[in-house]
Amino acid sequence: NAGVTQTPKFRVLKTGQSMTLLCAQDMNHEYMYWYRQDPGMGLRLIHYSVGEGTTAKGEVPDGYNVSRLKKQNFLLGLESAAPSQTSVYFCASRPRGTDTQYFGPGTRLTVL
Amino acid sequence: SQQGEEDPQALSIQEGENATMNCSYKTSINNLQWYRQNSGRGLVHLILIRSNEREKHSGRLRVTLDTSKKSSSLLITASRAADTASYFCATDGNTDKLIFGTGTRLQVFP
């Protein structure tokens, strides 16, 4: 099993550009999460999903959209990137009935 | 923000010494977890302690939980250079989500 994978690993955008980050998991997990990690801030939840076709806002959702059309995939979109969205983005998943989350390797995004 | 706090922010020790890091949180919880993050990598789950437990062990790890003080500690005994990483506590706040602390950076010198 590959676990949780994230695409791409690195990306540089110009202000105003759009992009989509892909998270995929092959563990048949119901729950999926998108976080951002900034220096000194720990991880902050952007959006999450409790199952295919459902999404919900986390602590810092502004400027991001998500979709969960397939159970194994959770997409994070930036419609108009801003320098404040420069960060490392992590995806995680977990099965229903347990509390442990499994993390992907991260995507380092720089917005110029 | 409901984000928890960890103390100290950074810790440097020699191999063989014990490392203790503390976590304080703000909401009621079902459980508290500790995760480890090596530089440039994703987080890896270390241990989970439930709200009705006071202490839990796993190998060289010992976790305590005091729900009355809303605090937890992680002790790593006989540390190794390979333990160098950042350590985060995370609480569930009785929800489907986790709230992470700000982390402790541990450096273990050979």
PDB file of C-alpha atoms in Angstrom:
ATOM      1  CA  ASN A   1       0.000   0.000   0.000  1.00  0.00           C
ATOM      2  CA  ALA A   2       1.216   3.499  -0.830  1.00  0.00           C
ATOM      3  CA  GLY A   3      -0.707   5.015   2.117  1.00  0.00           C
ATOM      4  CA  VAL A   4      -1.407   8.730   1.642  1.00  0.00           C
ATOM      5  CA  THR A   5       0.179  10.402  -1.366  1.00  0.00           C
ATOM      6  CA  GLN A   6       0.181  14.065  -2.360  1.00  0.00           C
ATOM      7  CA  THR A   7       0.703  15.674  -5.762  1.00  0.00           C
ATOM      8  CA  PRO A   8       2.689  17.805  -6.463  1.00  0.00           C
ATOM      9  CA  LYS A   9       5.547  17.862  -3.947  1.00  0.00           C
ATOM     10  CA  PHE A  10       6.588  21.427  -4.777  1.00  0.00           C
ATOM     11  CA  ARG A  11       4.944  24.288  -6.639  1.00  0.00           C
ATOM     12  CA  VAL A  12       5.634  27.966  -7.219  1.00  0.00           C
ATOM     13  CA  LEU A  13       2.714  30.187  -8.224  1.00  0.00           C
ATOM     14  CA  LYS A  14       2.315  33.825  -9.064  1.00  0.00           C
ATOM     15  CA  THR A  15      -0.284  35.877  -7.228  1.00  0.00           C
ATOM     16  CA  GLY A  16      -3.695  35.346  -8.785  1.00  0.00           C
ATOM     17  CA  GLN A  17      -2.941  31.972 -10.353  1.00  0.00           C
ATOM     18  CA  SER A  18      -5.002  28.932  -9.517  1.00  0.00           C
ATOM     19  CA  MET A  19      -4.044  25.362  -8.762  1.00  0.00           C
ATOM     20  CA  THR A  20      -5.315  22.100  -7.341  1.00  0.00           C
ATOM     21  CA  LEU A  21      -3.527  19.889  -4.852  1.00  0.00           C
ATOM     22  CA  LEU A  22      -4.384  16.206  -4.997  1.00  0.00           C
ATOM     23  CA  CYS A  23      -4.469  13.848  -2.026  1.00  0.00           C
ATOM     24  CA  ALA A  24      -4.984  10.136  -2.613  1.00  0.00           C
ATOM     25  CA  GLN A  25      -5.240   7.275  -0.114  1.00  0.00           C
ATOM     26  CA  ASP A  26      -5.475   3.563  -0.785  1.00  0.00           C
ATOM     27  CA  MET A  27      -6.547   2.489   2.717  1.00  0.00           C
ATOM     28  CA  ASN A  28     -10.305   2.885   2.161  1.00  0.00           C
ATOM     29  CA  HIS A  29     -10.472   5.544   4.878  1.00  0.00           C
ATOM     30  CA  GLU A  30     -13.698   7.494   5.323  1.00  0.00           C
ATOM     31  CA  TYR A  31     -12.233  10.669   6.780  1.00  0.00           C
ATOM     32  CA  MET A  32      -9.808  12.984   4.996  1.00  0.00           C
ATOM     33  CA  TYR A  33      -8.259  16.288   6.058  1.00  0.00           C
ATOM     34  CA  TRP A  34      -6.287  19.182   4.608  1.00  0.00           C
ATOM     35  CA  TYR A  35      -3.929  21.155   6.874  1.00  0.00           C
ATOM     36  CA  ARG A  36      -1.479  23.941   6.399  1.00  0.00           C
ATOM     37  CA  GLN A  37       1.719  24.256   8.432  1.00  0.00           C
ATOM     38  CA  ASP A  38       3.433  27.568   8.958  1.00  0.00           C
ATOM     39  CA  PRO A  39       6.531  28.236  11.084  1.00  0.00           C
ATOM     40  CA  GLY A  40       5.668  28.395  14.770  1.00  0.00           C
ATOM     41  CA  MET A  41       1.968  27.707  14.130  1.00  0.00           C
ATOM     42  CA  GLY A  42       1.747  23.930  14.173  1.00  0.00           C
ATOM     43  CA  LEU A  43      -0.899  22.476  11.861  1.00  0.00           C
ATOM     44  CA  ARG A  44      -4.165  24.276  11.169  1.00  0.00           C
ATOM     45  CA  LEU A  45      -7.154  22.558   9.605  1.00  0.00           C
ATOM     46  CA  ILE A  46      -8.376  24.023   6.319  1.00  0.00           C
ATOM     47  CA  HIS A  47     -11.209  21.666   5.268  1.00  0.00           C
ATOM     48  CA  TYR A  48     -12.135  18.088   5.975  1.00  0.00           C
ATOM     49  CA  SER A  49     -14.453  15.351   4.761  1.00  0.00           C
ATOM     50  CA  VAL A  50     -16.275  12.640   6.687  1.00  0.00           C
ATOM     51  CA  GLY A  51     -17.126  10.645   3.583  1.00  0.00           C
ATOM     52  CA  GLU A  52     -17.448  10.621  -0.196  1.00  0.00           C
ATOM     53  CA  GLY A  53     -19.433  13.614  -1.421  1.00  0.00           C
ATOM     54  CA  THR A  54     -19.207  15.543   1.864  1.00  0.00           C
ATOM     55  CA  THR A  55     -16.947  18.409   2.927  1.00  0.00           C
ATOM     56  CA  ALA A  56     -16.804  20.805   5.876  1.00  0.00           C
ATOM     57  CA  LYS A  57     -14.854  23.898   6.874  1.00  0.00           C
ATOM     58  CA  GLY A  58     -12.003  23.801   9.325  1.00  0.00           C
ATOM     59  CA  GLU A  59     -10.243  26.574  11.198  1.00  0.00           C
ATOM     60  CA  VAL A  60      -8.795  28.465   8.203  1.00  0.00           C
ATOM     61  CA  PRO A  61     -11.007  27.783   5.123  1.00  0.00           C
ATOM     62  CA  ASP A  62     -10.951  31.206   3.446  1.00  0.00           C
ATOM     63  CA  GLY A  63      -9.359  31.223  -0.010  1.00  0.00           C
ATOM     64  CA  TYR A  64      -9.626  27.450  -0.433  1.00  0.00           C
ATOM     65  CA  ASN A  65     -12.181  25.047  -1.856  1.00  0.00           C
ATOM     66  CA  VAL A  66     -12.301  21.260  -1.686  1.00  0.00           C
ATOM     67  CA  SER A  67     -14.034  18.350  -3.356  1.00  0.00           C
ATOM     68  CA  ARG A  68     -14.404  14.658  -2.487  1.00  0.00           C
ATOM     69  CA  LEU A  69     -15.989  13.090  -5.555  1.00  0.00           C
ATOM     70  CA  LYS A  70     -14.286   9.746  -4.952  1.00  0.00           C
ATOM     71  CA  LYS A  71     -13.654   8.147  -1.582  1.00  0.00           C
ATOM     72  CA  GLN A  72      -9.937   7.789  -2.207  1.00  0.00           C
ATOM     73  CA  ASN A  73      -9.301  11.363  -3.396  1.00  0.00           C
ATOM     74  CA  PHE A  74      -9.536  14.741  -1.666  1.00  0.00           C
ATOM     75  CA  LEU A  75      -8.738  17.809  -3.759  1.00  0.00           C
ATOM     76  CA  LEU A  76      -7.737  21.212  -2.407  1.00  0.00           C
ATOM     77  CA  GLY A  77      -8.153  24.172  -4.748  1.00  0.00           C
ATOM     78  CA  LEU A  78      -6.787  27.682  -4.673  1.00  0.00           C
ATOM     79  CA  GLU A  79      -8.809  29.831  -7.055  1.00  0.00           C
ATOM     80  CA  SER A  80      -6.674  32.980  -6.810  1.00  0.00           C
ATOM     81  CA  ALA A  81      -3.440  32.389  -4.941  1.00  0.00           C
ATOM     82  CA  ALA A  82      -2.120  35.009  -2.514  1.00  0.00           C
ATOM     83  CA  PRO A  83       1.325  35.290  -0.865  1.00  0.00           C
ATOM     84  CA  SER A  84      -0.353  34.540   2.493  1.00  0.00           C
ATOM     85  CA  GLN A  85      -1.060  31.038   1.162  1.00  0.00           C
ATOM     86  CA  THR A  86       2.649  30.261   0.986  1.00  0.00           C
ATOM     87  CA  SER A  87       2.889  27.246   3.273  1.00  0.00           C
ATOM     88  CA  VAL A  88       3.402  23.515   3.500  1.00  0.00           C
ATOM     89  CA  TYR A  89       0.154  21.628   2.946  1.00  0.00           C
ATOM     90  CA  PHE A  90      -0.497  18.224   4.475  1.00  0.00           C
ATOM     91  CA  CYS A  91      -3.257  15.776   3.767  1.00  0.00           C
ATOM     92  CA  ALA A  92      -4.309  13.109   6.255  1.00  0.00           C
ATOM     93  CA  SER A  93      -6.857  10.324   6.434  1.00  0.00           C
ATOM     94  CA  ARG A  94      -8.317   8.009   9.036  1.00  0.00           C
ATOM     95  CA  PRO A  95     -10.813   5.160   9.143  1.00  0.00           C
ATOM     96  CA  ARG A  96     -14.153   5.505  10.882  1.00  0.00           C
ATOM     97  CA  GLY A  97     -14.035   4.258  14.468  1.00  0.00           C
ATOM     98  CA  THR A  98     -10.415   5.174  15.139  1.00  0.00           C
ATOM     99  CA  ASP A  99      -8.758   8.462  15.986  1.00  0.00           C
ATOM    100  CA  THR A 100      -5.279   8.057  14.520  1.00  0.00           C
ATOM    101  CA  GLN A 101      -4.610  10.095  11.387  1.00  0.00           C
ATOM    102  CA  TYR A 102      -2.209   9.021   8.633  1.00  0.00           C
ATOM    103  CA  PHE A 103      -0.355  11.832   6.936  1.00  0.00           C
ATOM    104  CA  GLY A 104       0.982  12.366   3.445  1.00  0.00           C
ATOM    105  CA  PRO A 105       4.478  13.734   2.784  1.00  0.00           C
ATOM    106  CA  GLY A 106       3.331  17.309   2.172  1.00  0.00           C
ATOM    107  CA  THR A 107       3.276  19.864  -0.657  1.00  0.00           C
ATOM    108  CA  ARG A 108       5.484  22.931  -0.371  1.00  0.00           C
ATOM    109  CA  LEU A 109       3.731  25.864  -2.059  1.00  0.00           C
ATOM    110  CA  THR A 110       5.270  29.266  -2.651  1.00  0.00           C
ATOM    111  CA  VAL A 111       3.168  32.152  -3.941  1.00  0.00           C
ATOM    112  CA  LEU A 112       5.158  35.075  -5.323  1.00  0.00           C
TER     113      LEU A 112
ATOM    114  CA  SER B   1      -7.792  30.034  18.147  1.00  0.00           C
ATOM    115  CA  GLN B   2      -8.261  26.762  19.985  1.00  0.00           C
ATOM    116  CA  GLN B   3      -4.729  25.695  19.201  1.00  0.00           C
ATOM    117  CA  GLY B   4      -2.826  24.140  22.090  1.00  0.00           C
ATOM    118  CA  GLU B   5       0.512  25.221  23.426  1.00  0.00           C
ATOM    119  CA  GLU B   6       3.625  23.127  23.835  1.00  0.00           C
ATOM    120  CA  ASP B   7       6.514  23.729  26.137  1.00  0.00           C
ATOM    121  CA  PRO B   8       9.377  24.071  25.600  1.00  0.00           C
ATOM    122  CA  GLN B   9       9.429  25.302  22.015  1.00  0.00           C
ATOM    123  CA  ALA B  10      12.888  23.793  21.592  1.00  0.00           C
ATOM    124  CA  LEU B  11      14.936  21.279  23.570  1.00  0.00           C
ATOM    125  CA  SER B  12      18.549  20.158  23.128  1.00  0.00           C
ATOM    126  CA  ILE B  13      19.945  17.153  24.961  1.00  0.00           C
ATOM    127  CA  GLN B  14      22.710  14.554  24.725  1.00  0.00           C
ATOM    128  CA  GLU B  15      22.133  10.954  23.658  1.00  0.00           C
ATOM    129  CA  GLY B  16      21.108   8.819  26.604  1.00  0.00           C
ATOM    130  CA  GLU B  17      19.346  11.638  28.447  1.00  0.00           C
ATOM    131  CA  ASN B  18      15.598  11.817  28.903  1.00  0.00           C
ATOM    132  CA  ALA B  19      13.474  14.375  27.060  1.00  0.00           C
ATOM    133  CA  THR B  20      10.246  15.762  28.520  1.00  0.00           C
ATOM    134  CA  MET B  21       7.825  17.971  26.623  1.00  0.00           C
ATOM    135  CA  ASN B  22       4.524  19.363  27.806  1.00  0.00           C
ATOM    136  CA  CYS B  23       1.244  20.182  26.132  1.00  0.00           C
ATOM    137  CA  SER B  24      -1.653  22.319  27.321  1.00  0.00           C
ATOM    138  CA  TYR B  25      -5.038  22.377  25.612  1.00  0.00           C
ATOM    139  CA  LYS B  26      -8.237  24.363  25.907  1.00  0.00           C
ATOM    140  CA  THR B  27     -11.290  22.154  25.350  1.00  0.00           C
ATOM    141  CA  SER B  28     -12.714  18.957  26.790  1.00  0.00           C
ATOM    142  CA  ILE B  29     -11.454  15.849  25.016  1.00  0.00           C
ATOM    143  CA  ASN B  30     -12.081  12.178  24.329  1.00  0.00           C
ATOM    144  CA  ASN B  31      -8.400  11.549  23.768  1.00  0.00           C
ATOM    145  CA  LEU B  32      -5.028  13.187  23.244  1.00  0.00           C
ATOM    146  CA  GLN B  33      -2.430  12.042  20.741  1.00  0.00           C
ATOM    147  CA  TRP B  34       1.252  12.688  20.178  1.00  0.00           C
ATOM    148  CA  TYR B  35       2.769  12.858  16.707  1.00  0.00           C
ATOM    149  CA  ARG B  36       6.333  13.120  15.492  1.00  0.00           C
ATOM    150  CA  GLN B  37       7.558  15.005  12.427  1.00  0.00           C
ATOM    151  CA  ASN B  38      11.000  14.560  10.947  1.00  0.00           C
ATOM    152  CA  SER B  39      12.305  17.553   9.027  1.00  0.00           C
ATOM    153  CA  GLY B  40      10.525  17.949   5.713  1.00  0.00           C
ATOM    154  CA  ARG B  41       8.229  14.980   6.299  1.00  0.00           C
ATOM    155  CA  GLY B  42       4.648  14.286   7.240  1.00  0.00           C
ATOM    156  CA  LEU B  43       3.526  13.569  10.795  1.00  0.00           C
ATOM    157  CA  VAL B  44       3.652  10.066  12.233  1.00  0.00           C
ATOM    158  CA  HIS B  45       1.410   8.921  15.071  1.00  0.00           C
ATOM    159  CA  LEU B  46       3.244   7.898  18.250  1.00  0.00           C
ATOM    160  CA  ILE B  47       0.723   7.246  20.991  1.00  0.00           C
ATOM    161  CA  LEU B  48      -2.879   7.934  22.023  1.00  0.00           C
ATOM    162  CA  ILE B  49      -4.164   8.342  25.578  1.00  0.00           C
ATOM    163  CA  ARG B  50      -7.869   8.428  26.376  1.00  0.00           C
ATOM    164  CA  SER B  51      -9.466  10.921  28.733  1.00  0.00           C
ATOM    165  CA  ASN B  52     -10.099   8.233  31.368  1.00  0.00           C
ATOM    166  CA  GLU B  53      -6.423   7.204  31.391  1.00  0.00           C
ATOM    167  CA  ARG B  54      -3.717   8.940  33.433  1.00  0.00           C
ATOM    168  CA  GLU B  55      -0.580   7.277  32.069  1.00  0.00           C
ATOM    169  CA  LYS B  56       0.399   5.171  29.094  1.00  0.00           C
ATOM    170  CA  HIS B  57       3.638   3.552  27.951  1.00  0.00           C
ATOM    171  CA  SER B  58       4.910   2.468  24.555  1.00  0.00           C
ATOM    172  CA  GLY B  59       8.525   1.366  24.318  1.00  0.00           C
ATOM    173  CA  ARG B  60      10.667   4.347  25.387  1.00  0.00           C
ATOM    174  CA  LEU B  61       7.646   6.661  25.421  1.00  0.00           C
ATOM    175  CA  ARG B  62       5.635   7.576  28.502  1.00  0.00           C
ATOM    176  CA  VAL B  63       2.616   9.840  28.265  1.00  0.00           C
ATOM    177  CA  THR B  64       0.674  11.335  31.147  1.00  0.00           C
ATOM    178  CA  LEU B  65      -2.638  13.148  31.044  1.00  0.00           C
ATOM    179  CA  ASP B  66      -4.201  15.469  33.614  1.00  0.00           C
ATOM    180  CA  THR B  67      -7.672  16.435  32.414  1.00  0.00           C
ATOM    181  CA  SER B  68      -8.267  18.684  35.432  1.00  0.00           C
ATOM    182  CA  LYS B  69      -5.328  20.843  34.344  1.00  0.00           C
ATOM    183  CA  LYS B  70      -5.896  20.243  30.625  1.00  0.00           C
ATOM    184  CA  SER B  71      -2.304  19.173  30.200  1.00  0.00           C
ATOM    185  CA  SER B  72      -0.206  16.244  29.037  1.00  0.00           C
ATOM    186  CA  SER B  73       3.453  15.363  28.994  1.00  0.00           C
ATOM    187  CA  LEU B  74       5.553  13.147  26.747  1.00  0.00           C
ATOM    188  CA  LEU B  75       8.704  11.575  28.141  1.00  0.00           C
ATOM    189  CA  ILE B  76      11.245   9.950  25.835  1.00  0.00           C
ATOM    190  CA  THR B  77      13.722   7.891  27.846  1.00  0.00           C
ATOM    191  CA  ALA B  78      17.313   7.104  26.828  1.00  0.00           C
ATOM    192  CA  SER B  79      17.098   9.376  23.804  1.00  0.00           C
ATOM    193  CA  ARG B  80      18.935   8.669  20.564  1.00  0.00           C
ATOM    194  CA  ALA B  81      20.145  10.928  17.764  1.00  0.00           C
ATOM    195  CA  ALA B  82      17.382   9.398  15.625  1.00  0.00           C
ATOM    196  CA  ASP B  83      14.793  10.922  18.012  1.00  0.00           C
ATOM    197  CA  THR B  84      15.680  14.371  16.640  1.00  0.00           C
ATOM    198  CA  ALA B  85      12.374  15.699  15.302  1.00  0.00           C
ATOM    199  CA  SER B  86       9.444  17.949  16.138  1.00  0.00           C
ATOM    200  CA  TYR B  87       6.778  16.567  18.435  1.00  0.00           C
ATOM    201  CA  PHE B  88       3.154  17.675  18.417  1.00  0.00           C
ATOM    202  CA  CYS B  89       0.242  16.959  20.698  1.00  0.00           C
ATOM    203  CA  ALA B  90      -3.248  16.836  19.226  1.00  0.00           C
ATOM    204  CA  THR B  91      -6.648  16.783  20.883  1.00  0.00           C
ATOM    205  CA  ASP B  92      -9.999  15.819  19.411  1.00  0.00           C
ATOM    206  CA  GLY B  93     -12.170  18.320  21.287  1.00  0.00           C
ATOM    207  CA  ASN B  94     -14.993  15.751  21.202  1.00  0.00           C
ATOM    208  CA  THR B  95     -15.243  16.230  17.413  1.00  0.00           C
ATOM    209  CA  ASP B  96     -14.159  14.521  14.171  1.00  0.00           C
ATOM    210  CA  LYS B  97     -11.222  16.924  13.955  1.00  0.00           C
ATOM    211  CA  LEU B  98      -7.840  17.265  15.641  1.00  0.00           C
ATOM    212  CA  ILE B  99      -6.435  20.445  17.155  1.00  0.00           C
ATOM    213  CA  PHE B 100      -2.653  20.466  17.077  1.00  0.00           C
ATOM    214  CA  GLY B 101      -0.271  22.165  19.430  1.00  0.00           C
ATOM    215  CA  THR B 102       2.528  24.396  18.220  1.00  0.00           C
ATOM    216  CA  GLY B 103       5.156  21.699  18.667  1.00  0.00           C
ATOM    217  CA  THR B 104       8.460  21.090  20.438  1.00  0.00           C
ATOM    218  CA  ARG B 105      11.659  20.829  18.390  1.00  0.00           C
ATOM    219  CA  LEU B 106      13.911  18.188  19.938  1.00  0.00           C
ATOM    220  CA  GLN B 107      17.607  17.999  19.051  1.00  0.00           C
ATOM    221  CA  VAL B 108      19.554  15.004  20.374  1.00  0.00           C
ATOM    222  CA  PHE B 109      23.324  15.299  20.051  1.00  0.00           C
ATOM    223  CA  PRO B 110      25.455  12.148  19.659  1.00  0.00           C
TER     224      PRO B 110
END
